[in-house]
Coordinates of C-alpha atoms in Angstrom, one line a residue:
M1 CA -17.8 -20.7 8.0
S2 CA -21.4 -19.9 6.3
L3 CA -22.7 -16.9 5.5
P4 CA -25.2 -16.1 8.6
A5 CA -29.0 -15.7 9.0
A6 CA -30.8 -12.8 7.6
P7 CA -31.7 -10.7 10.8
P8 CA -36.0 -9.5 11.0
A9 CA -36.2 -6.5 8.3
G10 CA -35.6 -3.5 10.1
E11 CA -33.5 -5.0 12.9
A12 CA -29.9 -5.8 13.4
A13 CA -29.1 -8.9 15.7
D14 CA -29.0 -6.3 19.0
G15 CA -31.7 -4.6 18.4
S16 CA -29.9 -1.2 16.8
R17 CA -29.7 -0.5 13.7
P18 CA -26.4 -1.3 12.0
L19 CA -24.5 2.2 10.2
I20 CA -23.6 1.2 6.7
G21 CA -21.5 3.6 4.4
L22 CA -22.4 4.3 0.7
T23 CA -20.0 5.5 -1.9
S24 CA -21.6 8.2 -3.9
Y25 CA -21.5 9.8 -7.2
D26 CA -20.4 13.1 -7.7
E27 CA -22.2 14.9 -11.0
P28 CA -24.4 17.7 -12.2
V29 CA -27.6 17.0 -11.7
D30 CA -30.7 18.8 -13.7
R31 CA -32.9 20.2 -10.7
P32 CA -35.8 22.6 -11.5
L33 CA -34.4 25.9 -11.2
W34 CA -30.8 24.5 -11.0
P35 CA -29.8 23.1 -14.1
G36 CA -26.7 21.3 -13.9
Q37 CA -26.0 21.7 -10.9
R38 CA -23.5 19.5 -8.8
C39 CA -24.8 16.9 -7.0
V40 CA -23.6 14.3 -4.3
F41 CA -26.3 11.4 -4.7
V42 CA -26.9 7.9 -5.1
P43 CA -29.6 6.1 -6.7
Q44 CA -32.6 5.0 -4.3
D45 CA -32.5 1.2 -4.7
Y46 CA -28.9 1.0 -2.8
V47 CA -31.1 3.1 0.3
A48 CA -33.9 1.2 0.0
A49 CA -32.2 -2.1 -0.1
I50 CA -30.3 -1.3 3.0
E51 CA -32.9 0.2 5.3
A52 CA -34.9 -3.2 3.7
A53 CA -32.0 -5.4 5.4
G54 CA -32.3 -3.8 8.5
G55 CA -29.6 -1.1 8.2
V56 CA -28.9 2.9 8.2
P57 CA -27.4 3.8 4.9
V58 CA -25.2 6.8 5.3
L59 CA -23.9 9.1 2.2
L60 CA -20.2 8.9 1.4
A61 CA -19.0 11.9 -0.4
P62 CA -15.9 11.3 -2.5
N63 CA -12.8 13.2 -1.8
V64 CA -10.2 13.5 -4.0
E65 CA -7.6 14.2 -0.9
L66 CA -9.1 11.8 1.3
T67 CA -6.0 10.0 2.8
E68 CA -6.1 6.4 4.2
Q69 CA -5.9 7.0 7.7
A70 CA -8.7 9.4 7.2
A71 CA -10.7 7.0 5.8
R72 CA -10.2 4.8 8.8
H73 CA -10.7 7.1 11.4
L74 CA -14.2 7.7 9.5
L75 CA -15.3 4.1 8.9
S76 CA -14.3 3.9 12.9
R77 CA -18.1 5.1 12.6
L78 CA -19.7 2.9 10.9
D79 CA -20.5 -1.1 10.9
G80 CA -20.1 -1.5 7.0
L81 CA -19.6 -0.8 3.8
L82 CA -21.5 -0.5 0.5
V83 CA -19.2 0.1 -3.0
T84 CA -22.1 1.0 -5.2
G85 CA -21.8 1.0 -8.9
G86 CA -21.1 4.0 -11.0
A87 CA -19.1 5.3 -13.5
D88 CA -15.7 3.4 -15.5
L89 CA -12.4 3.8 -12.9
D90 CA -9.9 5.4 -14.5
P91 CA -7.3 2.6 -16.4
A92 CA -4.3 4.4 -14.7
T93 CA -5.4 3.1 -11.5
Y94 CA -4.4 -0.5 -13.1
G95 CA -2.1 -0.1 -15.1
Q96 CA -3.2 0.6 -18.6
A97 CA -3.8 3.0 -20.9
A98 CA -7.3 3.9 -21.8
H99 CA -9.5 1.8 -24.1
A100 CA -11.7 4.0 -26.7
A101 CA -15.3 2.5 -25.2
T102 CA -13.9 3.6 -21.6
G103 CA -15.7 6.5 -19.4
P104 CA -13.6 9.4 -18.6
P105 CA -12.0 9.4 -15.7
H106 CA -13.7 10.8 -11.8
P107 CA -10.5 11.2 -10.2
G108 CA -12.2 12.2 -6.8
R109 CA -15.0 9.5 -6.7
D110 CA -11.8 7.1 -8.1
H111 CA -9.6 8.4 -5.1
A112 CA -12.0 8.3 -2.5
D113 CA -13.4 4.7 -3.3
L114 CA -9.9 2.8 -3.6
M115 CA -9.5 4.8 0.6
L116 CA -12.6 3.4 1.6
V117 CA -11.9 -0.4 -0.3
R118 CA -8.5 -0.5 1.7
A119 CA -9.4 0.9 5.2
A120 CA -12.5 -1.1 5.1
R121 CA -10.0 -4.4 4.3
W122 CA -7.7 -3.6 7.1
M123 CA -10.2 -2.8 9.6
R124 CA -12.0 -6.2 8.7
L125 CA -15.5 -4.1 8.1
P126 CA -17.7 -6.1 6.5
L127 CA -17.8 -5.2 2.8
L128 CA -20.2 -5.2 -0.4
G129 CA -19.1 -4.0 -3.8
V130 CA -21.7 -3.8 -6.8
C131 CA -20.7 -3.8 -10.0
R132 CA -18.3 -1.1 -10.2
G133 CA -17.7 -1.6 -6.3
L134 CA -16.5 -5.1 -7.7
Q135 CA -13.9 -3.8 -10.1
V136 CA -12.6 -1.1 -6.8
M137 CA -11.9 -3.8 -4.7
A138 CA -10.0 -6.1 -7.2
V139 CA -7.8 -2.9 -8.3
E140 CA -7.4 -2.4 -4.9
A141 CA -6.3 -5.6 -4.2
G142 CA -3.3 -4.7 -7.2
G143 CA -6.1 -6.2 -9.7
A144 CA -6.9 -5.2 -12.9
L145 CA -10.0 -5.0 -15.4
E146 CA -10.3 -5.6 -19.2
Q147 CA -12.1 -2.7 -20.3
H148 CA -14.3 -3.6 -23.4
L149 CA -16.0 -7.1 -22.5
P150 CA -18.0 -7.0 -25.9
D151 CA -13.7 -7.5 -27.7
R152 CA -13.9 -10.4 -26.1
V153 CA -17.1 -12.1 -26.0
G154 CA -18.6 -10.9 -29.1
H155 CA -21.7 -9.4 -28.0
E156 CA -23.5 -6.8 -25.3
R157 CA -26.0 -8.8 -23.1
H158 CA -23.8 -7.5 -19.9
C159 CA -24.7 -4.1 -21.2
P160 CA -27.4 -4.2 -23.7
T161 CA -28.6 -0.4 -23.9
P162 CA -28.5 3.1 -22.1
G163 CA -30.5 3.0 -19.0
A164 CA -31.4 -0.5 -19.0
F165 CA -30.6 -3.4 -17.1
G166 CA -29.8 -6.6 -18.9
R167 CA -30.6 -10.8 -17.5
E168 CA -27.4 -12.6 -17.3
Q169 CA -27.5 -16.5 -15.6
V170 CA -24.5 -16.8 -13.7
D171 CA -23.0 -19.9 -11.8
L172 CA -21.8 -19.6 -8.5
V173 CA -18.7 -21.7 -7.4
P174 CA -19.6 -25.0 -4.9
G175 CA -17.9 -24.7 -2.0
T176 CA -17.8 -20.5 -1.3
R177 CA -20.1 -18.9 1.1
L178 CA -21.8 -16.8 -2.1
A179 CA -22.9 -20.3 -2.9
D180 CA -24.1 -21.0 0.7
L181 CA -26.3 -18.2 0.3
L182 CA -27.7 -17.8 -3.0
G183 CA -27.7 -21.4 -4.7
P184 CA -25.6 -22.6 -7.5
R185 CA -27.1 -20.9 -10.1
L186 CA -28.9 -17.2 -10.1
D187 CA -30.4 -14.7 -12.9
V188 CA -29.5 -11.3 -12.2
E189 CA -29.7 -7.7 -13.5
C190 CA -26.6 -6.7 -14.9
H191 CA -25.3 -3.4 -16.8
H192 CA -21.4 -3.3 -17.4
H193 CA -18.9 -3.1 -20.5
Q194 CA -16.0 -4.4 -18.2
A195 CA -15.1 -7.1 -16.3
V196 CA -12.7 -8.0 -13.4
T197 CA -9.5 -10.7 -15.0
E198 CA -7.4 -10.6 -11.4
H199 CA -8.5 -10.6 -7.8
P200 CA -5.5 -11.3 -5.7
G201 CA -6.4 -11.8 -2.4
Y202 CA -10.1 -12.9 -3.2
D203 CA -11.4 -16.0 -4.4
L204 CA -13.2 -16.6 -7.7
A205 CA -16.9 -16.8 -6.3
A206 CA -19.1 -16.8 -10.0
R207 CA -18.6 -16.8 -13.4
A208 CA -21.3 -15.8 -16.5
A209 CA -21.3 -18.4 -19.4
D210 CA -18.9 -16.8 -21.6
G211 CA -16.2 -16.6 -18.9
T212 CA -16.6 -13.2 -17.2
I213 CA -16.1 -12.7 -13.7
E214 CA -19.2 -12.6 -12.0
A215 CA -18.0 -12.2 -7.9
V216 CA -15.4 -12.9 -5.7
E217 CA -15.0 -12.9 -2.2
D218 CA -12.7 -13.1 1.0
P219 CA -12.5 -16.1 2.5
R220 CA -10.8 -15.1 5.5
A221 CA -13.0 -12.2 6.2
R222 CA -16.4 -12.0 7.9
F223 CA -18.0 -10.8 5.0
A224 CA -16.1 -9.1 2.4
V225 CA -17.8 -10.1 -1.2
G226 CA -17.9 -8.2 -4.5
V227 CA -20.9 -9.1 -7.3
Q228 CA -20.7 -7.6 -11.0
W229 CA -24.5 -7.5 -11.3
H230 CA -26.7 -5.3 -9.3
P231 CA -28.7 -7.1 -6.5
E232 CA -30.6 -3.4 -5.5
A233 CA -32.2 -3.4 -9.3
G234 CA -33.6 -7.1 -8.4
T235 CA -36.4 -8.6 -5.5
D236 CA -33.5 -10.6 -4.1
P237 CA -32.4 -9.3 -0.8
R238 CA -30.1 -12.0 0.3
L239 CA -26.7 -10.4 -0.4
F240 CA -27.6 -6.7 1.6
R241 CA -29.1 -8.9 4.6
A242 CA -25.6 -10.4 4.8
L243 CA -24.1 -7.5 4.6
V244 CA -26.5 -5.9 7.4
V245 CA -26.3 -9.2 9.6
A246 CA -22.3 -9.0 9.6
A247 CA -22.4 -5.5 10.3
A248 CA -25.1 -5.6 13.2
E249 CA -22.8 -8.7 15.0
R250 CA -19.3 -6.5 14.3
A251 CA -21.2 -3.6 15.9
Q252 CA -22.2 -6.1 19.2
R253 CA -18.0 -6.4 19.7
R254 CA -17.6 -2.8 19.6
D255 CA -18.9 0.4 22.5
W256 CA -18.4 4.0 22.9
A257 CA -15.8 5.5 24.8
P258 CA -15.3 8.6 25.7
P259 CA -13.1 10.9 23.4
A260 CA -9.5 11.8 23.6
A261 CA -8.9 15.1 24.5
G262 CA -9.9 17.5 22.3
G263 CA -10.6 14.0 19.4
P264 CA -13.7 13.3 18.1
L265 CA -16.1 10.8 18.9
A266 CA -15.7 7.4 17.6
P267 CA -16.2 4.0 19.0
P268 CA -13.7 1.6 19.6
H269 CA -12.5 -1.5 19.0
G270 CA -13.1 -4.2 21.8
P271 CA -15.6 -5.6 23.9
G272 CA -19.0 -4.1 23.8
A273 CA -20.5 -2.9 27.0
A274 CA -22.6 -4.7 29.5
G275 CA -25.4 -6.3 28.2
G276 CA -24.2 -6.5 25.1
A277 CA -26.5 -3.2 23.9
R278 CA -24.7 -0.7 21.6
Q279 CA -25.6 3.0 21.8
S280 CA -27.6 4.9 18.9
A281 CA -24.9 6.4 16.8
L282 CA -27.1 9.4 17.5
T283 CA -26.3 9.5 21.5
P284 CA -23.6 11.3 23.3
P285 CA -20.8 8.5 24.9
P286 CA -21.0 8.6 28.3
P287 CA -18.5 10.8 30.1
P288 CA -15.2 9.2 30.9
A289 CA -15.0 7.2 34.2
P290 CA -12.3 8.6 36.7
A291 CA -9.0 7.6 36.4
G292 CA -8.6 3.9 38.9
L293 CA -11.9 3.7 38.7
L294 CA -12.3 1.3 35.8
P295 CA -13.5 -2.5 36.5
A296 CA -10.9 -4.7 37.7
G297 CA -9.5 -6.0 34.5
A298 CA -10.6 -3.1 32.3
A299 CA -8.1 -1.2 30.1
P300 CA -8.9 2.3 28.6
S301 CA -10.5 2.0 24.9
R302 CA -8.1 3.4 22.2
T303 CA -10.5 6.1 20.9
G304 CA -10.9 8.9 18.1
S305 CA -8.4 8.1 15.2
D306 CA -7.0 5.7 17.1
A307 CA -9.4 3.3 16.6
A308 CA -8.4 2.3 12.8
V309 CA -4.7 3.2 13.4
A310 CA -1.8 0.7 14.0
P311 CA -2.6 -1.3 11.5
W312 CA 0.2 -4.1 12.0
E313 CA -1.7 -5.5 15.1
E314 CA -2.9 -7.8 12.1
P315 CA -2.0 -9.3 9.6
D316 CA -2.7 -7.8 6.1
P317 CA -6.2 -9.4 5.1
R318 CA -5.4 -9.0 1.6
L319 CA -2.9 -11.6 1.9
P320 CA -3.5 -15.3 3.2
P321 CA -2.3 -16.2 6.6
V322 CA 1.1 -18.4 7.0
P323 CA 0.1 -21.4 9.1
G324 CA 3.5 -22.4 11.3
R325 CA 3.9 -25.9 9.2
L326 CA 4.0 -23.4 5.9
V327 CA 7.1 -21.7 7.2
A328 CA 8.9 -24.9 8.0
L329 CA 8.2 -26.6 4.4
G330 CA 9.2 -23.1 3.0
M331 CA 12.4 -23.1 5.0
L332 CA 13.1 -26.7 4.5
A333 CA 12.4 -26.9 0.4
A334 CA 14.1 -23.5 0.0
L335 CA 17.4 -25.1 1.8
L336 CA 17.0 -28.3 0.1
G337 CA 16.7 -26.6 -3.3
A338 CA 20.1 -24.4 -2.7
V339 CA 21.5 -28.0 -2.0
A340 CA 20.0 -29.5 -5.4
F341 CA 20.9 -26.4 -7.2
G342 CA 23.9 -25.2 -5.8
A343 CA 26.3 -28.5 -5.8
P344 CA 25.2 -29.3 -9.4
A345 CA 26.0 -26.0 -10.5
G346 CA 29.2 -25.3 -8.4
F347 CA 30.9 -28.8 -9.5
L348 CA 30.5 -27.7 -13.1
G349 CA 31.9 -24.2 -12.6
Y350 CA 34.7 -25.9 -10.8
F351 CA 35.3 -28.3 -14.0
L352 CA 35.4 -25.8 -16.6
A353 CA 36.6 -22.4 -14.3
G354 CA 38.6 -24.4 -12.0
P355 CA 38.7 -22.7 -8.1
A356 CA 37.0 -19.7 -9.5
G357 CA 34.2 -21.1 -10.9
L358 CA 32.8 -22.0 -7.3
A359 CA 30.9 -18.8 -7.7
W360 CA 28.4 -21.4 -9.3
L361 CA 28.0 -22.6 -6.5
L362 CA 26.4 -19.4 -5.3
V363 CA 24.4 -19.2 -8.3
G364 CA 22.7 -22.2 -7.9
A365 CA 22.4 -21.7 -4.4
G366 CA 20.2 -18.3 -5.0
V367 CA 17.8 -19.7 -8.0
G368 CA 17.4 -23.2 -5.7
M369 CA 16.1 -21.4 -2.8
F370 CA 14.0 -19.5 -4.7
V371 CA 12.3 -22.4 -6.5
G372 CA 12.2 -24.2 -3.4
A373 CA 10.2 -21.0 -1.8
W374 CA 8.0 -20.8 -4.8
F375 CA 6.8 -24.2 -5.5
V376 CA 5.6 -24.5 -1.8
G377 CA 4.2 -21.8 -2.1
R378 CA 2.4 -22.8 -5.9
R379 CA 0.8 -26.3 -4.1
R380 CA -1.3 -23.5 -2.1
G381 CA -2.2 -21.2 -5.3
W382 CA 0.0 -18.5 -4.3
G383 CA 1.5 -16.0 -6.9
L384 CA 3.0 -13.1 -6.2
A385 CA 0.4 -11.1 -4.5
Q386 CA -0.5 -13.8 -2.1
W387 CA 4.1 -13.8 -1.5
G388 CA 3.2 -10.4 -0.6
F389 CA 4.3 -8.6 -3.4
V390 CA 0.9 -6.5 -3.2
R391 CA 0.6 -2.7 -3.8
A392 CA 2.4 -0.8 -1.1
R393 CA -0.2 0.9 1.8
R394 CA 2.4 3.9 1.0
S395 CA 4.2 5.7 -1.9
L396 CA 7.1 3.8 -2.6
W397 CA 9.0 7.1 -3.6
G398 CA 9.5 7.7 0.0
L399 CA 12.7 5.3 -0.5
T400 CA 14.6 7.5 -2.4
W401 CA 15.9 9.2 0.8
Q402 CA 14.5 6.1 3.2
L403 CA 17.4 3.6 1.3
P404 CA 20.3 6.0 1.9
L405 CA 19.5 6.5 5.4
M406 CA 19.2 3.0 6.2
M407 CA 22.0 1.4 4.1
L408 CA 24.4 4.5 5.8
S409 CA 23.3 3.9 9.3
S410 CA 23.6 0.2 9.2
L411 CA 27.5 0.6 7.8
L412 CA 28.3 3.1 10.2
L413 CA 26.8 1.0 12.9
T414 CA 28.6 -2.3 11.8
A415 CA 31.6 -0.3 12.0
V416 CA 31.1 1.5 15.0
F417 CA 30.1 -2.3 17.0
G418 CA 32.7 -4.1 14.7
T419 CA 35.6 -2.0 16.0
L420 CA 34.4 -2.9 19.7
L421 CA 34.3 -6.6 18.7
G422 CA 37.5 -6.4 17.4
L423 CA 35.8 -8.1 13.7
S424 CA 37.8 -7.6 10.8
P425 CA 36.0 -6.5 7.5
Q426 CA 38.0 -8.5 5.6
E427 CA 36.3 -11.8 6.1
S428 CA 36.2 -13.0 2.2
D429 CA 37.5 -10.4 0.3
D430 CA 40.5 -12.4 -0.8
V431 CA 37.9 -15.4 -2.6
T432 CA 35.7 -13.0 -3.8
Q433 CA 38.2 -11.1 -5.8
E434 CA 39.6 -14.5 -7.0
V435 CA 36.4 -15.1 -8.5
L436 CA 36.0 -12.1 -9.8
A437 CA 39.5 -12.0 -11.4
V438 CA 40.0 -15.6 -12.5
G439 CA 36.3 -15.9 -13.5
G440 CA 35.7 -12.8 -15.9
P441 CA 32.6 -12.2 -17.1
A442 CA 30.9 -15.6 -17.4
L443 CA 31.5 -16.2 -14.2
V444 CA 31.2 -12.6 -12.8
L445 CA 27.7 -11.8 -14.2
P446 CA 25.9 -14.7 -13.4
T447 CA 26.7 -14.3 -10.1
V448 CA 26.0 -10.3 -9.3
L449 CA 22.4 -11.6 -11.2
A450 CA 22.2 -13.9 -8.2
V451 CA 23.5 -12.0 -5.5
A452 CA 21.4 -8.4 -6.4
V453 CA 17.9 -10.1 -8.2
V454 CA 17.7 -13.9 -7.2
V455 CA 18.9 -14.4 -3.7
P456 CA 17.2 -10.9 -2.4
F457 CA 13.1 -12.8 -3.8
A458 CA 14.1 -15.6 -2.2
E459 CA 15.0 -13.9 1.2
E460 CA 12.1 -11.6 1.4
M461 CA 9.8 -14.2 0.4
L462 CA 11.1 -16.5 3.4
F463 CA 11.8 -14.1 5.9
R464 CA 9.6 -11.2 5.8
R465 CA 6.5 -13.3 4.4
L466 CA 6.9 -16.4 5.9
L467 CA 8.7 -16.1 9.1
L468 CA 7.8 -12.8 10.1
D469 CA 4.0 -12.8 9.1
W470 CA 3.9 -15.9 11.1
L471 CA 5.4 -14.5 14.3
R472 CA 3.6 -11.2 14.0
S473 CA 0.1 -12.8 14.1
R474 CA 1.7 -14.8 17.4
M475 CA 3.2 -12.0 19.4
P476 CA 3.9 -7.8 19.0
V477 CA 5.5 -6.4 16.4
L478 CA 9.0 -5.3 17.7
A479 CA 9.3 -8.7 19.1
A480 CA 8.3 -10.5 16.0
G481 CA 10.8 -8.2 13.9
A482 CA 13.7 -9.0 16.7
L483 CA 13.2 -12.5 16.5
A484 CA 12.4 -12.5 12.4
T485 CA 15.9 -10.4 12.1
V486 CA 18.4 -12.4 14.5
V487 CA 17.2 -15.5 12.5
F488 CA 18.0 -14.0 9.4
A489 CA 21.3 -12.4 10.3
A490 CA 22.6 -15.9 11.8
V491 CA 22.2 -17.7 8.3
H492 CA 24.9 -15.6 7.2
V493 CA 27.2 -17.4 9.2
A494 CA 30.7 -15.0 8.9
P495 CA 30.5 -12.4 12.2
Q496 CA 31.0 -9.1 10.4
A497 CA 28.0 -10.2 7.6
V498 CA 25.8 -10.9 10.8
L499 CA 26.4 -8.1 12.5
Y500 CA 25.9 -6.0 9.5
I501 CA 22.6 -7.7 8.9
L502 CA 21.4 -7.6 11.9
F503 CA 21.2 -3.7 11.3
L504 CA 20.2 -4.2 8.1
G505 CA 17.6 -6.6 8.5
A506 CA 15.9 -4.1 11.0
W507 CA 15.3 -2.0 8.4
L508 CA 14.0 -4.4 6.1
A509 CA 11.3 -6.1 8.6
F510 CA 10.3 -2.2 9.5
L511 CA 10.0 -1.3 5.5
R512 CA 7.9 -4.8 5.8
V513 CA 5.5 -3.9 8.0
H514 CA 5.5 0.4 7.2
Y515 CA 4.6 -0.3 3.5
A516 CA 2.5 -3.6 4.0
S517 CA 4.4 -5.0 0.8
L518 CA 7.0 -7.1 0.2
W519 CA 7.9 -4.3 -2.6
A520 CA 9.5 -2.4 -0.3
P521 CA 12.1 -4.7 1.8
L522 CA 12.7 -6.5 -1.4
I523 CA 14.0 -3.0 -2.9
L524 CA 16.1 -2.1 -0.2
H525 CA 17.7 -5.2 -0.3
A526 CA 18.7 -5.5 -4.1
V527 CA 19.9 -2.3 -4.0
N528 CA 22.4 -3.1 -1.3
N529 CA 23.2 -6.3 -2.5
A530 CA 23.9 -4.7 -5.6
M531 CA 26.0 -2.2 -4.4
V532 CA 27.9 -4.8 -2.6
A533 CA 28.7 -6.6 -5.6
G534 CA 29.7 -3.1 -7.3
V535 CA 31.7 -2.1 -4.9
A536 CA 33.7 -5.3 -4.8
L537 CA 34.1 -4.7 -8.8
W538 CA 35.3 -1.3 -8.2
A539 CA 38.0 -2.5 -6.0
L540 CA 38.9 -5.3 -8.2
T541 CA 39.5 -2.6 -11.4
A542 CA 41.0 0.0 -9.3
G543 CA 43.4 -2.5 -8.0
L544 CA 42.6 -2.5 -4.4

């Protein structure tokens, strides 16, 4: 889908003026009578560009305490977001130590910008990042920056002198939305000494002649573009017009609804009002309709902060969607990989160590599952980020108390229901102990490594990324999680294992949705498997 045509200057598609949030500076400013006063501001060029494109600029002040929930609530009142340029991002936000040429950190702005971009992408809000804004978008998605371009490119054309823009020619990638909008080549104003090196979830859209990444875009979003140059400093309004058009079209799909009791006013998601008109942002919403008087077939709208909550209702916009064909191919490739790697490994182990050597079958099968799934992903250009190993929406420190609770509850429930169903916990202990006792370290260590690392990686990719995410796009999240958990448990065959995996698998699905990252369920999965292997070894050495 190509970018929309530009609206008339000063007017959006439905005749109203969409509200565009602008991230801002928080720095000392010398004013008459008030030298060095801290001010929240943006350069006038950004304001003029948005107004000329038909939008209403809304200043968003930096806030070091802004939460993702609060950012979603704030953006629910807006129609688009412009992440402006500015100072260097703190390298700690992308896991690097500061370069000598990197400027001092601005924690309030860094934190607020990252939260706003995360919320905007989650809400599919039209998004444009300029210079630093592009870098914020990349870092929020789990990417990284190079901190001083002259170290690599050997020149300073990207940032020639303080307080002045340089000129650079950029080549746009054919077939991208940005190329459709701007053409194959562009002369741009620039002022930056850093650049993006990794941008998971975004496609490359433009490069400079020296290889510097100049633009990225999200092909799945209505409009999510980051550019390294400064379009507000030039005379080409097309980027700002495209942002405003996308914002106006999104605004047409929403309408004001009465606030929840005691809650703030906020525009909910949903179809527009009759006639497609959106009320002015300065006009109060109409009074609530009495109960039972809603139009036939209409459902009450979500209001207040609820308008932007419940992110699990749609897939993570940072990740590529999962088609059903990919699920089938991934499962088939993992099965074939398990057979292709497991059978030779088991045969070799049996040849070298007798029955105990069959433990190598497990090692080979685990490696084969991972290789098969990874191969299918690579055919689609997926790396770790596209598989779902992205920055979690919440701090993973919460796992320090969640993991013990989840594993203990799974064990207790398995014991209770296993007793009621008459299942024996000693399904494969004899075989396990024989392998560990006879095989020695040469078999034990690879087996533990496969069980605790390789197998969890492969199973999370297959069941929580492919299967669960595909199901979530077709049914409510609870139904998707339950079905994915049942399938995951069923492949473990042994009744006692199936029962335990039903409970543990439900927690794994919860972590995938709650943290919006595969790192969380992988950690639980790996810790659980490592503890199972550890208990088996302890029981063996204790003579049990």
